[in-house]
Coordinates of N, CA and C in Angstrom, one line a residue:
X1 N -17.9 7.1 -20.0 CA -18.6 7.7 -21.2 C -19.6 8.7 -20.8
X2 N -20.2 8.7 -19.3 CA -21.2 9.7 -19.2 C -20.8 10.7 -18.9
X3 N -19.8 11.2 -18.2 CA -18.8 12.0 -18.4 C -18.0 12.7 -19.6
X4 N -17.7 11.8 -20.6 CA -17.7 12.7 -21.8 C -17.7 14.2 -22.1
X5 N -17.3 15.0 -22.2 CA -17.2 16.1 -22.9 C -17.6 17.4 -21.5
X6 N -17.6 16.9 -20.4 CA -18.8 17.1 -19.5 C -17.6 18.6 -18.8
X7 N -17.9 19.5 -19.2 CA -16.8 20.9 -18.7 C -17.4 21.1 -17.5
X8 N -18.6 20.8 -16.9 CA -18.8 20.8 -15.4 C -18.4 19.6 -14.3
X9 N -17.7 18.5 -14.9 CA -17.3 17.6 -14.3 C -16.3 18.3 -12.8
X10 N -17.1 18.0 -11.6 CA -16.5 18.2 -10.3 C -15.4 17.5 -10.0
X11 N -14.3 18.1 -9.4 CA -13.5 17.1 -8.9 C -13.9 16.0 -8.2
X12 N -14.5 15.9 -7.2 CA -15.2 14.9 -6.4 C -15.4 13.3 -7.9
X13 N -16.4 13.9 -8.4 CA -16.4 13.2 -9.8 C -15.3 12.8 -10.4
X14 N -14.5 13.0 -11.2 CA -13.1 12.8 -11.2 C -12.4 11.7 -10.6
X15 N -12.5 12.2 -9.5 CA -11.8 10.6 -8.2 C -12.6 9.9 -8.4
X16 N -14.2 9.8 -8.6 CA -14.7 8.7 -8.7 C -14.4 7.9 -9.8
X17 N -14.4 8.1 -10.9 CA -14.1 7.4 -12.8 C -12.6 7.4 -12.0
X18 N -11.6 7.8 -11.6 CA -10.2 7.7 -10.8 C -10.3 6.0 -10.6
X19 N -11.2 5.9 -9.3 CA -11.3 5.0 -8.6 C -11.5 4.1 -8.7
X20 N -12.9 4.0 -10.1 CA -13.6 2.9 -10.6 C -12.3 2.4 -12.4
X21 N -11.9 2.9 -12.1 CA -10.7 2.8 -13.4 C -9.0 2.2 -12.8
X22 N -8.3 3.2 -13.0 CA -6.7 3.1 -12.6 C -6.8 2.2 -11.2
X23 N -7.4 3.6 -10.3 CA -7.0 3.0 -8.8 C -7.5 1.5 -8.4
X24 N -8.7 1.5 -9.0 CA -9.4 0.0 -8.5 C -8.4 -1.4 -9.1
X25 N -8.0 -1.1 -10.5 CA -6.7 -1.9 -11.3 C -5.6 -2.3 -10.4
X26 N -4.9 -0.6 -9.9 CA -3.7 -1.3 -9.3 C -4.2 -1.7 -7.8
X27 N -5.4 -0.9 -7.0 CA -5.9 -1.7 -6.1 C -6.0 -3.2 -5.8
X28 N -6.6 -3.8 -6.9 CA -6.5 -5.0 -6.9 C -5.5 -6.0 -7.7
X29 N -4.4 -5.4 -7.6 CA -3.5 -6.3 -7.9 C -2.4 -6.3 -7.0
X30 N -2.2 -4.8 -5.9 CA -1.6 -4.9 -5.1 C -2.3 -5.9 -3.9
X31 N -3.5 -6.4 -4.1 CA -4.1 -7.0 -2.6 C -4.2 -8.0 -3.0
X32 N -4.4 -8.4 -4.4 CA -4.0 -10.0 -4.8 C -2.6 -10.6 -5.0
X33 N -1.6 -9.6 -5.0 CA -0.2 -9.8 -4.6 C -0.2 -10.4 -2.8
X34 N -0.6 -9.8 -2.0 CA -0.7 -9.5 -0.7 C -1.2 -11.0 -0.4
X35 N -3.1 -11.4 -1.1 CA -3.4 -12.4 -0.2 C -2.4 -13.7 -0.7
X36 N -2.4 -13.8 -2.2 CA -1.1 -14.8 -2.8 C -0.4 -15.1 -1.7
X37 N 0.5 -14.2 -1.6 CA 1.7 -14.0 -0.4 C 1.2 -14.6 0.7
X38 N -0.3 -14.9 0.8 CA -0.3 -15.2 2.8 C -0.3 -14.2 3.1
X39 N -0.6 -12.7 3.6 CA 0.0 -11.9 4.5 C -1.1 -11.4 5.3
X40 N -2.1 -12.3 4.9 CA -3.1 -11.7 5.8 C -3.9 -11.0 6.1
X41 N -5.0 -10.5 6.6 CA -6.6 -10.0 5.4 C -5.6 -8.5 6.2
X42 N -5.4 -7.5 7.3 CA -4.9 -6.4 7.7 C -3.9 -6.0 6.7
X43 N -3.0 -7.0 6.3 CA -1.7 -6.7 5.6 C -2.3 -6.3 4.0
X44 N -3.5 -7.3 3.4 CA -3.5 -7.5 2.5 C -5.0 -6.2 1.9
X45 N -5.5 -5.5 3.2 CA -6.4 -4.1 2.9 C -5.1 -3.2 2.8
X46 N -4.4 -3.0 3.7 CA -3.1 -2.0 3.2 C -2.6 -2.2 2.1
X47 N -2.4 -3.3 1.2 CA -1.6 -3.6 0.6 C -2.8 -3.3 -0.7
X48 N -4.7 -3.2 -0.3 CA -5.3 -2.7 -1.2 C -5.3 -1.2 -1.2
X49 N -4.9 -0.3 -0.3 CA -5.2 1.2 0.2 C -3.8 1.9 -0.5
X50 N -2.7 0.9 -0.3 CA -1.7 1.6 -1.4 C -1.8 1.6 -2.7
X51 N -2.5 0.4 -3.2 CA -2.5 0.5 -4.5 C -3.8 1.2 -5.2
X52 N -4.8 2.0 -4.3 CA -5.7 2.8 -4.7 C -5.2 4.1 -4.7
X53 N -4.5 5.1 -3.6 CA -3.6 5.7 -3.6 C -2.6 5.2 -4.9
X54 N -2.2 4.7 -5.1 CA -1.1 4.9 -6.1 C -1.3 5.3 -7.4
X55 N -2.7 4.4 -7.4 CA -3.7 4.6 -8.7 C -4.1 5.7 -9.2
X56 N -4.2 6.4 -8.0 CA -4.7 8.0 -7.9 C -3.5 9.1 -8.5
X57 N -2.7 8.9 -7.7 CA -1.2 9.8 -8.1 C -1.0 9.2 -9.5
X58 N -0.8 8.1 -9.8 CA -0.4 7.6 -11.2 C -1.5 7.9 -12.4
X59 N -2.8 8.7 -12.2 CA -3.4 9.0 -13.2 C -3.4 10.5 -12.8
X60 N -3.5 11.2 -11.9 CA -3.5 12.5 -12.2 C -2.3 12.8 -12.8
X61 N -0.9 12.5 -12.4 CA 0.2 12.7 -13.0 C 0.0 12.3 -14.5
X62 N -0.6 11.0 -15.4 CA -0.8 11.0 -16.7 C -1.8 12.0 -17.2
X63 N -2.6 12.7 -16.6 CA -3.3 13.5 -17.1 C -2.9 14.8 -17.0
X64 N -1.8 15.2 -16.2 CA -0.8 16.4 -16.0 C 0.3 16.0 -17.5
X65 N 0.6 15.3 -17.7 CA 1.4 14.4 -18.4 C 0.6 14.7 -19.9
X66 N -0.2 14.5 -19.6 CA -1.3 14.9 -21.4 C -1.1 16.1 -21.6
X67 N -0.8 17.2 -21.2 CA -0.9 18.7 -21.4 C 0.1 19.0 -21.9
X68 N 1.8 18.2 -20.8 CA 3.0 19.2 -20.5 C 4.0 17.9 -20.9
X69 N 3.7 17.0 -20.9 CA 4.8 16.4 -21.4 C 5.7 15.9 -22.7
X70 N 6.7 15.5 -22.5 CA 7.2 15.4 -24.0 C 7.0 13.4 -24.0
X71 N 6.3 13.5 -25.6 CA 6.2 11.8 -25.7 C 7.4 11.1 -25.6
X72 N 8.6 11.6 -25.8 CA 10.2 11.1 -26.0 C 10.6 10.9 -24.6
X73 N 10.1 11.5 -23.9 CA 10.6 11.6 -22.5 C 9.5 10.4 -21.9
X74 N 8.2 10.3 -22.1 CA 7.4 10.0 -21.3 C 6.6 8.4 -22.0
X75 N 7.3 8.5 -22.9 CA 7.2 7.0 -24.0 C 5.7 7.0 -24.5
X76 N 4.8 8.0 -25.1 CA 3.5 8.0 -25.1 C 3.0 9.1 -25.9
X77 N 2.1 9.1 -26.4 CA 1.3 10.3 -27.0 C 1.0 11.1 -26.1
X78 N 1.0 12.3 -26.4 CA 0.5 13.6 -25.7 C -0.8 14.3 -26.4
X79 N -1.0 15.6 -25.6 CA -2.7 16.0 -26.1 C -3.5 15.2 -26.7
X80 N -4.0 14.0 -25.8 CA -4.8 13.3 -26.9 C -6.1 13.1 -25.6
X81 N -6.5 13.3 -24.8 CA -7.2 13.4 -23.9 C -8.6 14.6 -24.2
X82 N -8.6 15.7 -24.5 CA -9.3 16.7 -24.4 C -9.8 16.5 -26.0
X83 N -8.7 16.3 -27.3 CA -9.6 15.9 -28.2 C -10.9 14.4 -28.3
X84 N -10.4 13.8 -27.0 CA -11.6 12.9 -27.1 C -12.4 12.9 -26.4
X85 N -12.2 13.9 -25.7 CA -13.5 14.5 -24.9 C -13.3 13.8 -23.5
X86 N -12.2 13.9 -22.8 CA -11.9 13.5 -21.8 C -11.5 15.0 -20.9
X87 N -12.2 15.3 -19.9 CA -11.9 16.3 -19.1 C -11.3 15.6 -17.9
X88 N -10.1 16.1 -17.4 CA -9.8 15.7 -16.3 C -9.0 17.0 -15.5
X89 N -8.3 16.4 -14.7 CA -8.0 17.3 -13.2 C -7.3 18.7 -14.0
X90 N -6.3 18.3 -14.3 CA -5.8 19.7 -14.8 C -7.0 20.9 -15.5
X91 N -7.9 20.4 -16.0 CA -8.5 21.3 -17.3 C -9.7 21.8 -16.0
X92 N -10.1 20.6 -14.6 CA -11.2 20.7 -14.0 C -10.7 22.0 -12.8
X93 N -9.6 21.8 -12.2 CA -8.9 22.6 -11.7 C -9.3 24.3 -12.3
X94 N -8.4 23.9 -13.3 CA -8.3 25.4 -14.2 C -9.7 26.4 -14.3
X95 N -10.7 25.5 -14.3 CA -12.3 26.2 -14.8 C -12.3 26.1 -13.6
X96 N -12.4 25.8 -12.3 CA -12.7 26.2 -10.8 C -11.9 27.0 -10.2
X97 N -10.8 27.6 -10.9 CA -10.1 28.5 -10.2 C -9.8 29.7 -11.3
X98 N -10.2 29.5 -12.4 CA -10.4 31.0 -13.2 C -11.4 32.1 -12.8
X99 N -10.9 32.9 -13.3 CA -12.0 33.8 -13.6 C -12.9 34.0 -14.5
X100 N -13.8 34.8 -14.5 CA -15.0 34.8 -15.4 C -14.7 34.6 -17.2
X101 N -13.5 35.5 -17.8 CA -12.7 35.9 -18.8 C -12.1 34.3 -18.9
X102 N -11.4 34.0 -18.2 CA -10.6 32.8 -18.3 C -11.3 31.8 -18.4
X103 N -12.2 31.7 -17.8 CA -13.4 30.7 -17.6 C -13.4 30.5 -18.8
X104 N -14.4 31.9 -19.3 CA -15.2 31.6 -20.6 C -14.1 31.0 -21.7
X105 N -12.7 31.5 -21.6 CA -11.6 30.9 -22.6 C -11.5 29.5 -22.6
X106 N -11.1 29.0 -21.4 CA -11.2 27.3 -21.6 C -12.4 26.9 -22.2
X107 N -13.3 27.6 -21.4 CA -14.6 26.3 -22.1 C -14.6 26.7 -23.3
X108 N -14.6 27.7 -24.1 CA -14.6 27.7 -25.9 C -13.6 26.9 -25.8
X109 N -12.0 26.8 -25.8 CA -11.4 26.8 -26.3 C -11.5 24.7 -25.9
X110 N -11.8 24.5 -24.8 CA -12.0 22.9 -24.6 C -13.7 22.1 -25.4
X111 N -14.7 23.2 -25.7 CA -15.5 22.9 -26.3 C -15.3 22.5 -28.2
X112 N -14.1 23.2 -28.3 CA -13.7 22.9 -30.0 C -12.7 20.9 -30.1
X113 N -12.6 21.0 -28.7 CA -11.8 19.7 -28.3 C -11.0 19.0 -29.7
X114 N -11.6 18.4 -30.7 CA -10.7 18.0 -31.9 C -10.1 19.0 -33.0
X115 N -10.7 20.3 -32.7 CA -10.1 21.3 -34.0 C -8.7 22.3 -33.2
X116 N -8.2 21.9 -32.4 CA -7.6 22.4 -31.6 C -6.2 22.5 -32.2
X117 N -6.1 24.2 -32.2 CA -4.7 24.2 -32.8 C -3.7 24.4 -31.7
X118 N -2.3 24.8 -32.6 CA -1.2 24.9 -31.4 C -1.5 26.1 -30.9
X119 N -1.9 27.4 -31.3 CA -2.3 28.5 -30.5 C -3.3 27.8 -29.2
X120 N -4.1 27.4 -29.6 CA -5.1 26.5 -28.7 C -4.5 25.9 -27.4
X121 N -3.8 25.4 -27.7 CA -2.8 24.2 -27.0 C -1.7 25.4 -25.7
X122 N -1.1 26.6 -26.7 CA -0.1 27.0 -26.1 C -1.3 28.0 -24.6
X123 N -2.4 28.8 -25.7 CA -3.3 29.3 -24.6 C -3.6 28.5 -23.5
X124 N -4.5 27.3 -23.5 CA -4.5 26.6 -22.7 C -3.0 26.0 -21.4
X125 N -2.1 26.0 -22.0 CA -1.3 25.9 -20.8 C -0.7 27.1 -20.1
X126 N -0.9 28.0 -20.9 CA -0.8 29.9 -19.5 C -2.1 29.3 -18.8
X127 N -3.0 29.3 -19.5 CA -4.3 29.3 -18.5 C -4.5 28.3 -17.0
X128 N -3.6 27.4 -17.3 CA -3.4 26.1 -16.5 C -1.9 26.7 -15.5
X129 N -1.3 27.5 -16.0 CA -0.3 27.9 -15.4 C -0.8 28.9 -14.7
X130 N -1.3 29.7 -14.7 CA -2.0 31.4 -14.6 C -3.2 31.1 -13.5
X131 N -3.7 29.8 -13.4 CA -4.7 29.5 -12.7 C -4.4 28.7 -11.3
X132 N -3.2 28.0 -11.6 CA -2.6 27.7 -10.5 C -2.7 25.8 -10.5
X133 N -3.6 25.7 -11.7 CA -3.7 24.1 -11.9 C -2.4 22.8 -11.9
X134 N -1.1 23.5 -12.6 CA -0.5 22.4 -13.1 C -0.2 22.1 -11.8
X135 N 0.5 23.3 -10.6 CA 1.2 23.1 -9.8 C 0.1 22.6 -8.6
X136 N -1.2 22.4 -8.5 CA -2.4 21.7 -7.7 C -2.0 20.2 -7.9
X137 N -2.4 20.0 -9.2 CA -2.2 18.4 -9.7 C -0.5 18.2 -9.2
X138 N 0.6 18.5 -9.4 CA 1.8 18.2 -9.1 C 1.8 17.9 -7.1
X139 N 1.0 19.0 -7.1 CA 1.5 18.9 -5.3 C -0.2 17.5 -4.9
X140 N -1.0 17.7 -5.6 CA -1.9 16.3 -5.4 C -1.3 14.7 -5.5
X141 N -0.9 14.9 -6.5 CA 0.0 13.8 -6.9 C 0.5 13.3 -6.1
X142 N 1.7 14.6 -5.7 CA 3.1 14.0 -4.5 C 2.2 13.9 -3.5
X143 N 1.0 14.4 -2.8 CA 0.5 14.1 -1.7 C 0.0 12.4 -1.8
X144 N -0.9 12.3 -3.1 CA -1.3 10.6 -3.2 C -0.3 10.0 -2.9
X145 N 1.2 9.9 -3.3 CA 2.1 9.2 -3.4 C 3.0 9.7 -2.2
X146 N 3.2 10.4 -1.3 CA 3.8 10.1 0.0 C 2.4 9.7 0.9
X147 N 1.1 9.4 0.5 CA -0.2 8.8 1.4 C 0.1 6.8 1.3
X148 N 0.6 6.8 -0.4 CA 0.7 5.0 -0.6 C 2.0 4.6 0.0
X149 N 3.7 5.7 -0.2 CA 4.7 5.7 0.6 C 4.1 5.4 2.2
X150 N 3.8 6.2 3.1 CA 3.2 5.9 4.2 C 2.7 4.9 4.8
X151 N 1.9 4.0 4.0 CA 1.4 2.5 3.8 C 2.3 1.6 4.0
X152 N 3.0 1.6 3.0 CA 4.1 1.0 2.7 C 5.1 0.6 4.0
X153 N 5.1 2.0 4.7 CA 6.2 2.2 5.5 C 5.9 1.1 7.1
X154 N 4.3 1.0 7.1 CA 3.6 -0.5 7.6 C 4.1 -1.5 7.7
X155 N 5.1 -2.0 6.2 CA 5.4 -3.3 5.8 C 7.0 -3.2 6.4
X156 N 7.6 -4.4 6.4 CA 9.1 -4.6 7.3 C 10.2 -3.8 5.9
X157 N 11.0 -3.8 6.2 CA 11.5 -3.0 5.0 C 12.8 -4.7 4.6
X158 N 12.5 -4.3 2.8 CA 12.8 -5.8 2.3 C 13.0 -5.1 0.8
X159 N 13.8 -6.1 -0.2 CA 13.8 -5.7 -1.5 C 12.4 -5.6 -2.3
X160 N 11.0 -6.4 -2.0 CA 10.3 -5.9 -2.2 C 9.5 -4.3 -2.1
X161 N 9.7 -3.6 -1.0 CA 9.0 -2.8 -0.5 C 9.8 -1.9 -1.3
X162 N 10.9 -2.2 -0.9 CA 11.7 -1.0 -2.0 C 11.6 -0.9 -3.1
X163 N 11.2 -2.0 -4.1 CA 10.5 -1.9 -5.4 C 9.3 -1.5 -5.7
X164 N 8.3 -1.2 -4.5 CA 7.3 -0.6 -4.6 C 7.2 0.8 -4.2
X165 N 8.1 0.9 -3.1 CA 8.6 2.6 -2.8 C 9.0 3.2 -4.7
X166 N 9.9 2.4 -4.9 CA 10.2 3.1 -6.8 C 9.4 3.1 -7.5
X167 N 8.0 1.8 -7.8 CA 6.9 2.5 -8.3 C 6.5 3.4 -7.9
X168 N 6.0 4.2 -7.1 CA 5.4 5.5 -6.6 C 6.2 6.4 -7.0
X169 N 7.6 6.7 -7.1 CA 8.4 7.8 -7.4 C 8.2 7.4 -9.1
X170 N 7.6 6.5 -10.1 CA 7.9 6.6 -11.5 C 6.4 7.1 -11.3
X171 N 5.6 6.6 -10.5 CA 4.4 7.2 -11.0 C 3.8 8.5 -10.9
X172 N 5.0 9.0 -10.8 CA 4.7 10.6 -10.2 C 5.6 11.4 -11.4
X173 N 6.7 10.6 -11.5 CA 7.7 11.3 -12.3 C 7.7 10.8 -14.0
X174 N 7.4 9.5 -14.1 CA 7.5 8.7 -15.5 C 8.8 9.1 -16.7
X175 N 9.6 9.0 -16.2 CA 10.5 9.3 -17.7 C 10.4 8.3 -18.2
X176 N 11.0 7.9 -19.1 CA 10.6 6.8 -20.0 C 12.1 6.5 -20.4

């Protein structure tokens, strides 16, 4: 909430509400899988490191997912993030890599956040396109998610792991 509305929110920032939110969630449920299991306090910080990483990839991709995705495809509401005054990677990206003109466009145009029309909406994604954002968060993503893959690759290879290797590919990709 202190973040809220906040058009100077740093990325650095970002990972952190990331971390203390999603990632800490599936963090701690991949390491309470782990100790359950017995596997042992080494097995069972890996087993917390993937699922922080995962966490990571699986929310920037839903907040790439708020801008560009179709709800039919992705089982979920779309643009509903920026009218509630939620700034995140894509929109934080975009204002650190515009220019002065572009700049000042998002932030009017993310400062009106609930009166937002579809001109609004269509501006806003040239700007995210034009800025180089969508394709940052896309290649962020797949970086978090071949970082929790890599983890993984630690563990002996079993029908579990491979069920977890497929979480990481839906949390990147999500069709629904």
């Amino acid at each position: 909430l202190q973040q809220k509305n906040d058009l100077d929110l740093a990325e650095e920032a970002y990972f952190d509400l990331v971390d203390q939110k999603t990632a800490s969630l599936m963090a701690a449920s991949t390491e309470i899988g782990a100790l359950v299991g017995q596997l042992g306090p080494e097995r069972s910080a890996r087993f917390r490191s993937f699922g922080e990483s995962l966490g990571r990839a699986y929310q920037v991709t839903d907040d790439l997912f708020d801008y560009l995705g179709d709800p039919d495809e992705i089982g979920k509401g779309v643009r509903t993030d920026l009218p509630e005054g939620k700034v995140t990677l894509p929109l934080i990206r975009a204002l650190a890599a515009a220019g002065p003109r572009d700049r000042a466009t998002l932030r009017e145009i993310a400062g009106r956040r609930s009166v937002l029309e579809a001109d609004d909406w269509r501006t806003l994604l040239v700007l995210l396109e034009k800025t180089g954002a969508i394709e940052y968060c896309r290649e962020k993503a797949k970086a978090l998610a071949v970082e929790s893959i890599a983890l993984l690759h630690a563990e002996p290879a079993s029908p579990w792991r491979e069920s977890l290797e497929k979480a990481v590919a839906y949390a990147v990709q999500r069709i629904h």
